[in-house]
Amino acid sequence: MNHLLKFCFLIIFLVTGYEGHAQQKPIPYDSLRTVLEGIYEVDQGIRMKMGAVKPEDMNDFFREMQRVDSVNQVKVLAILQRYGWLPQSKIGEKAANGLFFVVQHAPAKVIKQYLPQMQKQVKLGEANKTYAAMMEDRLLMYTGKKQKYGTQATSMLTEDGTMAVWPIKDPVNINKRRKEAGFKDTVEENAKRMNAKYNPDEKLPAQPVKFN
């Protein structure tokens, strides 16, 4: 029996020792930087083509953009599931932006899962607080709640399909919050940039809006 117990303890030691060794393997930041920088180029590249798309081709363009986003999400989620939200000082600003944009363009369930990780990195000075505010606003909009920073607009609020800023919580202090989050413009200026109508008294839709 003693020999059996010793053998069991030996197996446990070897297994746990191997797992500990595997967990201590260095994170390949340089390789991840290269991958994420490439993903950033693809994410932004497809969107830079939007202005040249003819109205009759817009549906095909959006389908292609969704395809690109889906491919990018598979790659980025594999990274996030293995390493978590990576600190910007380790991968560089461009790669960090690639991480952000892919999650920002993902479904609500993905944003909900990884926004807390990004916010934690913001507190450590390792993620862009303005981008985190944008992601928080998007999640609030996707879940039918009022946004905090006025970064999100949609055509689903208007009968004619024109863009309108999603309803805002505490609109009186919106520009103060924007400044604290690092935004350089006001909510009014941002609405103009998005070619969206801004109504500080905008109400939430009576019926839930399905975004994705």
PDB file of C-alpha atoms in Angstrom, residues 8 26 35-36 38 56 61 68 80 102 107-108 119 126 139 141 180 208 211:
ATOM      1  CA  CYS A   8       0.247   8.130  -6.788  1.00  0.00           C
ATOM      2  CA  PRO A  26       6.442  33.374 -21.837  1.00  0.00           C
ATOM      3  CA  VAL A  35      -0.698  39.217 -36.005  1.00  0.00           C
ATOM      4  CA  LEU A  36      -2.771  41.992 -34.419  1.00  0.00           C
ATOM      5  CA  GLY A  38      -2.169  42.715 -39.638  1.00  0.00           C
ATOM      6  CA  GLU A  56     -26.687  49.911 -55.288  1.00  0.00           C
ATOM      7  CA  PHE A  61     -20.278  45.645 -49.362  1.00  0.00           C
ATOM      8  CA  VAL A  68     -14.072  40.105 -42.830  1.00  0.00           C
ATOM      9  CA  LEU A  80      -8.108  36.598 -25.924  1.00  0.00           C
ATOM     10  CA  VAL A 102     -12.275  43.651 -33.658  1.00  0.00           C
ATOM     11  CA  PRO A 107     -21.658  40.833 -31.205  1.00  0.00           C
ATOM     12  CA  ALA A 108     -22.826  42.071 -27.819  1.00  0.00           C
ATOM     13  CA  GLN A 119     -11.394  48.382 -18.411  1.00  0.00           C
ATOM     14  CA  GLU A 126      -2.371  49.656 -20.470  1.00  0.00           C
ATOM     15  CA  LEU A 139     -22.674  47.527 -25.160  1.00  0.00           C
ATOM     16  CA  MET A 141     -26.860  50.474 -26.863  1.00  0.00           C
ATOM     17  CA  GLU A 180     -12.858  62.920 -18.512  1.00  0.00           C
ATOM     18  CA  PRO A 208     -36.331  46.344 -28.211  1.00  0.00           C
ATOM     19  CA  PHE A 211     -28.553  45.011 -33.513  1.00  0.00           C
TER      20      PHE A 211
END
